[in-house]
Amino acid sequence: MNLKAAKGDLDSRVFDTINIILLVTFTIIIVVPLWNVIVSSFSSGRSLAEGGFIFWPTEFSLENYQAVFRDENIWQAFFISVAKTVIGVITHVFFCAMVGYGLSKKYVRGRKFYVAMGVITMFFSGGMIPTYLLMKDLGLLNSFWVYIIPALLSFYDVIILMNFFRNVPDSLEESAKIDGGGDWRIFLSIFIPLSMPAMATIALFNGVGQWNDFMTTKLYITDQSLYPLQMMLYEIIVQSQTQSMQNIGSVAIQTTTKGVQLATIVVTTLPIVVMYPILQKYFISGMMLGAVKE
């Protein structure tokens, strides 16, 4: 028995050691490139011209960030990104919650049909060209609302909230109806507060998607005043590639543009990095709430 116990402890220690090594390896793989981008964004054009991996800036410089923030279009793009993310997340979560609340009630007529139609949309779409024609007919081209209205509903999020609402005790709803509460009051006063962990999880996913989205702009927006930060970053990268092709051998243009690219990447990524720890406790507690039943 002692030999078996000792062998079991040895196997457990070996397994834990392997897990630690793998965890450290994956952490290094993720952190090192991120650190290189941040440090390179604070490096001068001369340091970037030398190439190679930069662990610490040999010539510290804020020129890249000054170039980014001197551009008035960056501030306009930042405002658009924040506005579409905040408005998009609030409307998306509230709309999905309303649909999920209605579909969670078994007495709703045609509920199975609506659920089946919603599930179909998770696997099939009309395609890029029909969607573009639809946006054109709705008058959403070159409109801020093209960021909001098409993103109102995600049936995947509806399913998560619908299953979560089903787990709310019926006694809470019955007691509210006895007190004279209607559907809206029950939904806003009982179901919304109880579903905050699940809604925060959906808000985090949708917020990251809204913040990083630039394909919507590329497809439906030509007015540069409606460009978000991600589209501005895309434009900077495309322009830098064009300049590098037209000015082969011009190190100054290539390195300066590269520094601005790196600074723009840091600026566009920082808000999400800051927001994630704030919502992390809701993310962890709400990740599986809608998928687990009693």
PDB file of C-alpha atoms in Angstrom:
ATOM      1  CA  MET A   1       0.000   0.000   0.000  1.00  0.00           C
ATOM      2  CA  ASN A   2       2.833   2.372   0.829  1.00  0.00           C
ATOM      3  CA  LEU A   3       4.483   1.711  -2.531  1.00  0.00           C
ATOM      4  CA  LYS A   4       1.212   2.365  -4.360  1.00  0.00           C
ATOM      5  CA  ALA A   5       0.640   5.562  -2.382  1.00  0.00           C
ATOM      6  CA  ALA A   6       4.202   6.736  -3.045  1.00  0.00           C
ATOM      7  CA  LYS A   7       3.829   5.952  -6.747  1.00  0.00           C
ATOM      8  CA  GLY A   8       0.530   7.822  -6.824  1.00  0.00           C
ATOM      9  CA  ASP A   9       2.111  10.877  -5.166  1.00  0.00           C
ATOM     10  CA  LEU A  10       5.020  10.739  -7.623  1.00  0.00           C
ATOM     11  CA  ASP A  11       2.657  10.574 -10.608  1.00  0.00           C
ATOM     12  CA  SER A  12       0.655  13.467  -9.190  1.00  0.00           C
ATOM     13  CA  ARG A  13       3.785  15.605  -8.739  1.00  0.00           C
ATOM     14  CA  VAL A  14       4.985  14.788 -12.260  1.00  0.00           C
ATOM     15  CA  PHE A  15       1.561  15.690 -13.669  1.00  0.00           C
ATOM     16  CA  ASP A  16       1.501  18.968 -11.713  1.00  0.00           C
ATOM     17  CA  THR A  17       5.022  19.800 -12.901  1.00  0.00           C
ATOM     18  CA  ILE A  18       4.073  19.183 -16.530  1.00  0.00           C
ATOM     19  CA  ASN A  19       0.980  21.392 -16.125  1.00  0.00           C
ATOM     20  CA  ILE A  20       3.089  24.185 -14.612  1.00  0.00           C
ATOM     21  CA  ILE A  21       5.638  23.948 -17.439  1.00  0.00           C
ATOM     22  CA  LEU A  22       2.882  24.065 -20.071  1.00  0.00           C
ATOM     23  CA  LEU A  23       1.183  26.985 -18.326  1.00  0.00           C
ATOM     24  CA  VAL A  24       4.433  28.956 -18.120  1.00  0.00           C
ATOM     25  CA  THR A  25       5.220  28.155 -21.775  1.00  0.00           C
ATOM     26  CA  PHE A  26       1.814  29.328 -23.018  1.00  0.00           C
ATOM     27  CA  THR A  27       2.050  32.438 -20.836  1.00  0.00           C
ATOM     28  CA  ILE A  28       5.427  33.321 -22.339  1.00  0.00           C
ATOM     29  CA  ILE A  29       4.092  32.712 -25.862  1.00  0.00           C
ATOM     30  CA  ILE A  30       1.226  35.145 -25.199  1.00  0.00           C
ATOM     31  CA  VAL A  31       2.986  37.779 -23.084  1.00  0.00           C
ATOM     32  CA  VAL A  32       6.270  38.159 -25.002  1.00  0.00           C
ATOM     33  CA  PRO A  33       4.759  39.339 -28.336  1.00  0.00           C
ATOM     34  CA  LEU A  34       2.398  41.654 -26.449  1.00  0.00           C
ATOM     35  CA  TRP A  35       5.319  43.098 -24.474  1.00  0.00           C
ATOM     36  CA  ASN A  36       7.266  43.559 -27.707  1.00  0.00           C
ATOM     37  CA  VAL A  37       4.425  45.565 -29.255  1.00  0.00           C
ATOM     38  CA  ILE A  38       4.075  47.809 -26.192  1.00  0.00           C
ATOM     39  CA  VAL A  39       7.817  48.427 -25.825  1.00  0.00           C
ATOM     40  CA  SER A  40       8.280  48.998 -29.557  1.00  0.00           C
ATOM     41  CA  SER A  41       5.524  51.614 -29.517  1.00  0.00           C
ATOM     42  CA  PHE A  42       7.638  53.635 -27.064  1.00  0.00           C
ATOM     43  CA  SER A  43      10.803  53.269 -29.165  1.00  0.00           C
ATOM     44  CA  SER A  44      12.220  55.840 -31.545  1.00  0.00           C
ATOM     45  CA  GLY A  45      12.286  55.409 -35.305  1.00  0.00           C
ATOM     46  CA  ARG A  46      16.013  54.693 -35.187  1.00  0.00           C
ATOM     47  CA  SER A  47      15.482  51.751 -32.807  1.00  0.00           C
ATOM     48  CA  LEU A  48      12.708  50.345 -34.963  1.00  0.00           C
ATOM     49  CA  ALA A  49      14.907  50.699 -38.061  1.00  0.00           C
ATOM     50  CA  GLU A  50      17.446  48.319 -36.545  1.00  0.00           C
ATOM     51  CA  GLY A  51      14.820  45.585 -36.494  1.00  0.00           C
ATOM     52  CA  GLY A  52      14.798  42.482 -34.331  1.00  0.00           C
ATOM     53  CA  PHE A  53      13.097  41.854 -31.012  1.00  0.00           C
ATOM     54  CA  ILE A  54      12.979  44.813 -28.614  1.00  0.00           C
ATOM     55  CA  PHE A  55      12.816  43.806 -24.955  1.00  0.00           C
ATOM     56  CA  TRP A  56      13.364  47.337 -23.654  1.00  0.00           C
ATOM     57  CA  PRO A  57      13.480  50.605 -25.639  1.00  0.00           C
ATOM     58  CA  THR A  58      17.077  51.712 -26.160  1.00  0.00           C
ATOM     59  CA  GLU A  59      15.807  55.156 -27.158  1.00  0.00           C
ATOM     60  CA  PHE A  60      12.594  55.981 -25.272  1.00  0.00           C
ATOM     61  CA  SER A  61      10.297  58.206 -27.308  1.00  0.00           C
ATOM     62  CA  LEU A  62       6.684  59.406 -27.224  1.00  0.00           C
ATOM     63  CA  GLU A  63       6.737  60.562 -30.839  1.00  0.00           C
ATOM     64  CA  ASN A  64       4.547  57.697 -31.984  1.00  0.00           C
ATOM     65  CA  TYR A  65       1.790  58.495 -29.475  1.00  0.00           C
ATOM     66  CA  GLN A  66       2.103  62.219 -30.179  1.00  0.00           C
ATOM     67  CA  ALA A  67       1.595  61.486 -33.869  1.00  0.00           C
ATOM     68  CA  VAL A  68      -1.483  59.398 -33.041  1.00  0.00           C
ATOM     69  CA  PHE A  69      -3.139  61.946 -30.764  1.00  0.00           C
ATOM     70  CA  ARG A  70      -2.286  64.903 -33.004  1.00  0.00           C
ATOM     71  CA  ASP A  71      -4.575  63.434 -35.636  1.00  0.00           C
ATOM     72  CA  GLU A  72      -8.099  64.792 -35.076  1.00  0.00           C
ATOM     73  CA  ASN A  73      -9.529  61.799 -36.928  1.00  0.00           C
ATOM     74  CA  ILE A  74      -8.256  59.536 -34.150  1.00  0.00           C
ATOM     75  CA  TRP A  75     -10.338  61.383 -31.550  1.00  0.00           C
ATOM     76  CA  GLN A  76     -13.411  61.243 -33.796  1.00  0.00           C
ATOM     77  CA  ALA A  77     -12.825  57.525 -34.382  1.00  0.00           C
ATOM     78  CA  PHE A  78     -12.379  56.960 -30.638  1.00  0.00           C
ATOM     79  CA  PHE A  79     -15.725  58.672 -29.968  1.00  0.00           C
ATOM     80  CA  ILE A  80     -17.453  56.539 -32.631  1.00  0.00           C
ATOM     81  CA  SER A  81     -15.930  53.346 -31.189  1.00  0.00           C
ATOM     82  CA  VAL A  82     -17.010  54.185 -27.648  1.00  0.00           C
ATOM     83  CA  ALA A  83     -20.503  55.267 -28.747  1.00  0.00           C
ATOM     84  CA  LYS A  84     -21.193  52.222 -30.882  1.00  0.00           C
ATOM     85  CA  THR A  85     -19.817  49.875 -28.235  1.00  0.00           C
ATOM     86  CA  VAL A  86     -21.785  51.360 -25.328  1.00  0.00           C
ATOM     87  CA  ILE A  87     -25.054  51.824 -27.232  1.00  0.00           C
ATOM     88  CA  GLY A  88     -24.636  48.511 -29.046  1.00  0.00           C
ATOM     89  CA  VAL A  89     -23.994  46.523 -25.862  1.00  0.00           C
ATOM     90  CA  ILE A  90     -26.906  48.067 -23.942  1.00  0.00           C
ATOM     91  CA  THR A  91     -29.431  47.611 -26.751  1.00  0.00           C
ATOM     92  CA  HIS A  92     -28.159  44.135 -27.650  1.00  0.00           C
ATOM     93  CA  VAL A  93     -28.326  42.793 -24.104  1.00  0.00           C
ATOM     94  CA  PHE A  94     -31.729  44.339 -23.384  1.00  0.00           C
ATOM     95  CA  PHE A  95     -33.236  43.163 -26.681  1.00  0.00           C
ATOM     96  CA  CYS A  96     -31.890  39.612 -26.264  1.00  0.00           C
ATOM     97  CA  ALA A  97     -33.192  39.579 -22.689  1.00  0.00           C
ATOM     98  CA  MET A  98     -36.690  40.588 -23.841  1.00  0.00           C
ATOM     99  CA  VAL A  99     -36.777  37.888 -26.514  1.00  0.00           C
ATOM    100  CA  GLY A 100     -35.322  35.293 -24.135  1.00  0.00           C
ATOM    101  CA  TYR A 101     -37.867  36.190 -21.450  1.00  0.00           C
ATOM    102  CA  GLY A 102     -40.758  35.751 -23.870  1.00  0.00           C
ATOM    103  CA  LEU A 103     -39.473  32.457 -25.285  1.00  0.00           C
ATOM    104  CA  SER A 104     -38.853  31.074 -21.790  1.00  0.00           C
ATOM    105  CA  LYS A 105     -42.624  30.970 -21.173  1.00  0.00           C
ATOM    106  CA  LYS A 106     -44.222  27.696 -22.204  1.00  0.00           C
ATOM    107  CA  TYR A 107     -47.661  29.285 -22.603  1.00  0.00           C
ATOM    108  CA  VAL A 108     -46.489  31.552 -25.460  1.00  0.00           C
ATOM    109  CA  ARG A 109     -48.147  30.440 -28.695  1.00  0.00           C
ATOM    110  CA  GLY A 110     -45.774  29.409 -31.465  1.00  0.00           C
ATOM    111  CA  ARG A 111     -42.801  29.352 -29.106  1.00  0.00           C
ATOM    112  CA  LYS A 112     -41.278  26.220 -30.654  1.00  0.00           C
ATOM    113  CA  PHE A 113     -41.638  27.696 -34.140  1.00  0.00           C
ATOM    114  CA  TYR A 114     -39.881  30.911 -33.111  1.00  0.00           C
ATOM    115  CA  VAL A 115     -37.097  28.939 -31.428  1.00  0.00           C
ATOM    116  CA  ALA A 116     -36.655  26.757 -34.529  1.00  0.00           C
ATOM    117  CA  MET A 117     -36.486  29.828 -36.782  1.00  0.00           C
ATOM    118  CA  GLY A 118     -33.934  31.402 -34.462  1.00  0.00           C
ATOM    119  CA  VAL A 119     -31.765  28.279 -34.418  1.00  0.00           C
ATOM    120  CA  ILE A 120     -31.769  28.209 -38.238  1.00  0.00           C
ATOM    121  CA  THR A 121     -30.336  31.733 -38.313  1.00  0.00           C
ATOM    122  CA  MET A 122     -27.407  30.493 -36.217  1.00  0.00           C
ATOM    123  CA  PHE A 123     -26.272  28.241 -39.088  1.00  0.00           C
ATOM    124  CA  PHE A 124     -27.475  30.006 -42.246  1.00  0.00           C
ATOM    125  CA  SER A 125     -27.401  33.604 -43.432  1.00  0.00           C
ATOM    126  CA  GLY A 126     -28.500  35.472 -46.534  1.00  0.00           C
ATOM    127  CA  GLY A 127     -24.940  36.187 -47.635  1.00  0.00           C
ATOM    128  CA  MET A 128     -22.939  39.359 -48.093  1.00  0.00           C
ATOM    129  CA  ILE A 129     -24.642  40.761 -51.208  1.00  0.00           C
ATOM    130  CA  PRO A 130     -28.278  40.229 -50.061  1.00  0.00           C
ATOM    131  CA  THR A 131     -27.345  41.707 -46.675  1.00  0.00           C
ATOM    132  CA  TYR A 132     -25.800  44.746 -48.372  1.00  0.00           C
ATOM    133  CA  LEU A 133     -28.949  45.243 -50.483  1.00  0.00           C
ATOM    134  CA  LEU A 134     -31.080  44.960 -47.344  1.00  0.00           C
ATOM    135  CA  MET A 135     -28.995  47.605 -45.550  1.00  0.00           C
ATOM    136  CA  LYS A 136     -29.315  49.830 -48.603  1.00  0.00           C
ATOM    137  CA  ASP A 137     -33.107  49.448 -48.722  1.00  0.00           C
ATOM    138  CA  LEU A 138     -33.324  50.194 -44.996  1.00  0.00           C
ATOM    139  CA  GLY A 139     -31.318  53.392 -45.477  1.00  0.00           C
ATOM    140  CA  LEU A 140     -28.525  52.268 -43.158  1.00  0.00           C
ATOM    141  CA  LEU A 141     -25.629  52.927 -45.526  1.00  0.00           C
ATOM    142  CA  ASN A 142     -23.386  55.705 -44.171  1.00  0.00           C
ATOM    143  CA  SER A 143     -25.463  55.776 -41.001  1.00  0.00           C
ATOM    144  CA  PHE A 144     -24.334  55.299 -37.408  1.00  0.00           C
ATOM    145  CA  TRP A 145     -27.284  52.958 -36.840  1.00  0.00           C
ATOM    146  CA  VAL A 146     -25.772  50.349 -39.141  1.00  0.00           C
ATOM    147  CA  TYR A 147     -23.560  49.519 -36.142  1.00  0.00           C
ATOM    148  CA  ILE A 148     -26.559  49.112 -33.814  1.00  0.00           C
ATOM    149  CA  ILE A 149     -29.676  47.755 -35.543  1.00  0.00           C
ATOM    150  CA  PRO A 150     -28.173  44.669 -37.310  1.00  0.00           C
ATOM    151  CA  ALA A 151     -26.418  43.708 -34.051  1.00  0.00           C
ATOM    152  CA  LEU A 152     -29.533  43.901 -31.869  1.00  0.00           C
ATOM    153  CA  LEU A 153     -30.190  40.163 -31.828  1.00  0.00           C
ATOM    154  CA  SER A 154     -27.975  37.124 -31.443  1.00  0.00           C
ATOM    155  CA  PHE A 155     -29.991  33.956 -30.979  1.00  0.00           C
ATOM    156  CA  TYR A 156     -27.055  32.287 -29.257  1.00  0.00           C
ATOM    157  CA  ASP A 157     -27.319  34.912 -26.505  1.00  0.00           C
ATOM    158  CA  VAL A 158     -31.103  34.526 -26.515  1.00  0.00           C
ATOM    159  CA  ILE A 159     -30.726  30.795 -25.798  1.00  0.00           C
ATOM    160  CA  ILE A 160     -28.362  31.488 -22.892  1.00  0.00           C
ATOM    161  CA  LEU A 161     -30.766  33.984 -21.312  1.00  0.00           C
ATOM    162  CA  MET A 162     -33.817  31.846 -22.107  1.00  0.00           C
ATOM    163  CA  ASN A 163     -32.350  28.853 -20.259  1.00  0.00           C
ATOM    164  CA  PHE A 164     -31.314  31.114 -17.400  1.00  0.00           C
ATOM    165  CA  PHE A 165     -34.837  32.558 -17.084  1.00  0.00           C
ATOM    166  CA  ARG A 166     -36.282  29.038 -16.984  1.00  0.00           C
ATOM    167  CA  ASN A 167     -34.288  28.356 -13.814  1.00  0.00           C
ATOM    168  CA  VAL A 168     -35.838  31.299 -11.970  1.00  0.00           C
ATOM    169  CA  PRO A 169     -38.364  29.893  -9.433  1.00  0.00           C
ATOM    170  CA  ASP A 170     -41.987  30.249 -10.534  1.00  0.00           C
ATOM    171  CA  SER A 171     -42.891  31.311  -7.011  1.00  0.00           C
ATOM    172  CA  LEU A 172     -41.154  34.662  -7.523  1.00  0.00           C
ATOM    173  CA  GLU A 173     -43.232  35.413 -10.591  1.00  0.00           C
ATOM    174  CA  GLU A 174     -46.434  34.190  -8.980  1.00  0.00           C
ATOM    175  CA  SER A 175     -45.914  36.339  -5.889  1.00  0.00           C
ATOM    176  CA  ALA A 176     -45.266  39.377  -8.108  1.00  0.00           C
ATOM    177  CA  LYS A 177     -48.499  38.734 -10.032  1.00  0.00           C
ATOM    178  CA  ILE A 178     -50.421  38.455  -6.772  1.00  0.00           C
ATOM    179  CA  ASP A 179     -49.073  41.890  -5.833  1.00  0.00           C
ATOM    180  CA  GLY A 180     -50.396  43.249  -9.127  1.00  0.00           C
ATOM    181  CA  GLY A 181     -47.205  43.221 -11.145  1.00  0.00           C
ATOM    182  CA  GLY A 182     -47.446  42.966 -14.909  1.00  0.00           C
ATOM    183  CA  ASP A 183     -45.048  41.309 -17.337  1.00  0.00           C
ATOM    184  CA  TRP A 184     -42.892  44.412 -17.759  1.00  0.00           C
ATOM    185  CA  ARG A 185     -42.612  44.986 -14.025  1.00  0.00           C
ATOM    186  CA  ILE A 186     -41.754  41.316 -13.405  1.00  0.00           C
ATOM    187  CA  PHE A 187     -39.191  41.385 -16.196  1.00  0.00           C
ATOM    188  CA  LEU A 188     -37.516  44.611 -15.074  1.00  0.00           C
ATOM    189  CA  SER A 189     -37.760  44.135 -11.289  1.00  0.00           C
ATOM    190  CA  ILE A 190     -37.133  40.390 -10.908  1.00  0.00           C
ATOM    191  CA  PHE A 191     -35.598  38.757 -13.974  1.00  0.00           C
ATOM    192  CA  ILE A 192     -33.175  41.516 -14.955  1.00  0.00           C
ATOM    193  CA  PRO A 193     -31.536  41.832 -11.482  1.00  0.00           C
ATOM    194  CA  LEU A 194     -31.303  38.044 -11.102  1.00  0.00           C
ATOM    195  CA  SER A 195     -29.721  37.617 -14.538  1.00  0.00           C
ATOM    196  CA  MET A 196     -26.949  40.193 -14.117  1.00  0.00           C
ATOM    197  CA  PRO A 197     -24.084  37.605 -14.195  1.00  0.00           C
ATOM    198  CA  ALA A 198     -25.351  36.091 -17.452  1.00  0.00           C
ATOM    199  CA  MET A 199     -26.044  39.521 -18.957  1.00  0.00           C
ATOM    200  CA  ALA A 200     -22.580  40.765 -17.962  1.00  0.00           C
ATOM    201  CA  THR A 201     -21.033  37.768 -19.726  1.00  0.00           C
ATOM    202  CA  ILE A 202     -23.015  38.491 -22.889  1.00  0.00           C
ATOM    203  CA  ALA A 203     -22.149  42.189 -22.595  1.00  0.00           C
ATOM    204  CA  LEU A 204     -18.439  41.364 -22.407  1.00  0.00           C
ATOM    205  CA  PHE A 205     -18.507  39.153 -25.499  1.00  0.00           C
ATOM    206  CA  ASN A 206     -20.626  41.613 -27.469  1.00  0.00           C
ATOM    207  CA  GLY A 207     -18.564  44.596 -26.314  1.00  0.00           C
ATOM    208  CA  VAL A 208     -15.317  43.005 -27.496  1.00  0.00           C
ATOM    209  CA  GLY A 209     -16.956  42.165 -30.812  1.00  0.00           C
ATOM    210  CA  GLN A 210     -18.310  45.706 -31.241  1.00  0.00           C
ATOM    211  CA  TRP A 211     -14.985  47.293 -30.320  1.00  0.00           C
ATOM    212  CA  ASN A 212     -12.937  45.114 -32.689  1.00  0.00           C
ATOM    213  CA  ASP A 213     -15.403  45.188 -35.597  1.00  0.00           C
ATOM    214  CA  PHE A 214     -14.253  46.970 -38.735  1.00  0.00           C
ATOM    215  CA  MET A 215     -15.901  44.832 -41.442  1.00  0.00           C
ATOM    216  CA  THR A 216     -19.223  46.618 -40.888  1.00  0.00           C
ATOM    217  CA  THR A 217     -17.485  49.907 -41.626  1.00  0.00           C
ATOM    218  CA  LYS A 218     -15.648  48.489 -44.629  1.00  0.00           C
ATOM    219  CA  LEU A 219     -18.870  47.151 -46.157  1.00  0.00           C
ATOM    220  CA  TYR A 220     -21.422  49.839 -45.348  1.00  0.00           C
ATOM    221  CA  ILE A 221     -19.587  53.096 -44.497  1.00  0.00           C
ATOM    222  CA  THR A 222     -17.726  55.450 -46.825  1.00  0.00           C
ATOM    223  CA  ASP A 223     -18.045  58.570 -44.669  1.00  0.00           C
ATOM    224  CA  GLN A 224     -14.747  58.867 -42.756  1.00  0.00           C
ATOM    225  CA  SER A 225     -16.446  60.779 -39.936  1.00  0.00           C
ATOM    226  CA  LEU A 226     -18.158  57.497 -39.000  1.00  0.00           C
ATOM    227  CA  TYR A 227     -14.951  55.441 -38.966  1.00  0.00           C
ATOM    228  CA  PRO A 228     -14.186  53.666 -35.647  1.00  0.00           C
ATOM    229  CA  LEU A 229     -10.691  53.155 -34.269  1.00  0.00           C
ATOM    230  CA  GLN A 230     -10.315  49.712 -35.801  1.00  0.00           C
ATOM    231  CA  MET A 231     -11.044  51.072 -39.262  1.00  0.00           C
ATOM    232  CA  MET A 232      -8.544  53.860 -38.678  1.00  0.00           C
ATOM    233  CA  LEU A 233      -5.946  51.233 -37.753  1.00  0.00           C
ATOM    234  CA  TYR A 234      -6.785  49.330 -40.932  1.00  0.00           C
ATOM    235  CA  GLU A 235      -6.359  52.517 -42.972  1.00  0.00           C
ATOM    236  CA  ILE A 236      -2.990  53.245 -41.333  1.00  0.00           C
ATOM    237  CA  ILE A 237      -1.728  49.742 -42.134  1.00  0.00           C
ATOM    238  CA  VAL A 238      -2.908  49.942 -45.752  1.00  0.00           C
ATOM    239  CA  GLN A 239      -1.357  53.387 -46.211  1.00  0.00           C
ATOM    240  CA  SER A 240       1.922  52.232 -44.673  1.00  0.00           C
ATOM    241  CA  GLN A 241       2.060  49.271 -47.042  1.00  0.00           C
ATOM    242  CA  THR A 242       1.388  51.565 -49.989  1.00  0.00           C
ATOM    243  CA  GLN A 243       4.084  54.018 -48.884  1.00  0.00           C
ATOM    244  CA  SER A 244       6.611  51.255 -48.327  1.00  0.00           C
ATOM    245  CA  MET A 245       6.002  49.970 -51.873  1.00  0.00           C
ATOM    246  CA  GLN A 246       6.321  53.447 -53.358  1.00  0.00           C
ATOM    247  CA  ASN A 247       9.361  54.369 -51.271  1.00  0.00           C
ATOM    248  CA  ILE A 248      11.499  51.251 -51.319  1.00  0.00           C
ATOM    249  CA  GLY A 249      14.679  51.949 -49.361  1.00  0.00           C
ATOM    250  CA  SER A 250      13.206  54.929 -47.482  1.00  0.00           C
ATOM    251  CA  VAL A 251      13.804  53.758 -43.913  1.00  0.00           C
ATOM    252  CA  ALA A 252      12.433  56.926 -42.301  1.00  0.00           C
ATOM    253  CA  ILE A 253       8.936  56.537 -43.765  1.00  0.00           C
ATOM    254  CA  GLN A 254       8.707  52.817 -43.010  1.00  0.00           C
ATOM    255  CA  THR A 255       9.907  53.047 -39.408  1.00  0.00           C
ATOM    256  CA  THR A 256       7.798  56.112 -38.550  1.00  0.00           C
ATOM    257  CA  THR A 257       4.670  54.471 -39.954  1.00  0.00           C
ATOM    258  CA  LYS A 258       5.480  51.263 -38.110  1.00  0.00           C
ATOM    259  CA  GLY A 259       5.782  53.157 -34.826  1.00  0.00           C
ATOM    260  CA  VAL A 260       2.422  54.852 -35.410  1.00  0.00           C
ATOM    261  CA  GLN A 261       0.898  51.461 -36.200  1.00  0.00           C
ATOM    262  CA  LEU A 262       2.160  49.994 -32.921  1.00  0.00           C
ATOM    263  CA  ALA A 263       0.991  53.022 -30.915  1.00  0.00           C
ATOM    264  CA  THR A 264      -2.455  52.805 -32.543  1.00  0.00           C
ATOM    265  CA  ILE A 265      -2.666  49.086 -31.707  1.00  0.00           C
ATOM    266  CA  VAL A 266      -1.920  49.830 -28.044  1.00  0.00           C
ATOM    267  CA  VAL A 267      -4.469  52.666 -27.928  1.00  0.00           C
ATOM    268  CA  THR A 268      -7.226  50.540 -29.496  1.00  0.00           C
ATOM    269  CA  THR A 269      -6.518  47.524 -27.277  1.00  0.00           C
ATOM    270  CA  LEU A 270      -6.138  49.338 -23.946  1.00  0.00           C
ATOM    271  CA  PRO A 271      -9.874  50.004 -23.224  1.00  0.00           C
ATOM    272  CA  ILE A 272     -10.788  46.317 -23.548  1.00  0.00           C
ATOM    273  CA  VAL A 273      -7.809  45.292 -21.394  1.00  0.00           C
ATOM    274  CA  VAL A 274      -8.952  47.748 -18.716  1.00  0.00           C
ATOM    275  CA  MET A 275     -12.615  46.687 -18.828  1.00  0.00           C
ATOM    276  CA  TYR A 276     -12.029  42.923 -18.661  1.00  0.00           C
ATOM    277  CA  PRO A 277     -10.848  42.789 -15.001  1.00  0.00           C
ATOM    278  CA  ILE A 278     -13.888  44.849 -13.977  1.00  0.00           C
ATOM    279  CA  LEU A 279     -16.291  42.340 -15.537  1.00  0.00           C
ATOM    280  CA  GLN A 280     -14.212  39.244 -14.795  1.00  0.00           C
ATOM    281  CA  LYS A 281     -16.156  38.186 -11.684  1.00  0.00           C
ATOM    282  CA  TYR A 282     -19.427  38.308 -13.650  1.00  0.00           C
ATOM    283  CA  PHE A 283     -17.770  36.548 -16.581  1.00  0.00           C
ATOM    284  CA  ILE A 284     -16.586  33.617 -14.436  1.00  0.00           C
ATOM    285  CA  SER A 285     -19.877  33.211 -12.538  1.00  0.00           C
ATOM    286  CA  GLY A 286     -22.103  33.696 -15.565  1.00  0.00           C
ATOM    287  CA  MET A 287     -20.254  31.741 -18.238  1.00  0.00           C
ATOM    288  CA  MET A 288     -22.188  28.496 -17.759  1.00  0.00           C
ATOM    289  CA  LEU A 289     -25.330  29.746 -16.008  1.00  0.00           C
ATOM    290  CA  GLY A 290     -27.513  29.668 -19.082  1.00  0.00           C
ATOM    291  CA  ALA A 291     -26.310  26.249 -20.169  1.00  0.00           C
ATOM    292  CA  VAL A 292     -26.733  24.295 -16.906  1.00  0.00           C
ATOM    293  CA  LYS A 293     -30.144  23.092 -15.793  1.00  0.00           C
ATOM    294  CA  GLU A 294     -31.244  21.743 -12.418  1.00  0.00           C
TER     295      GLU A 294
END
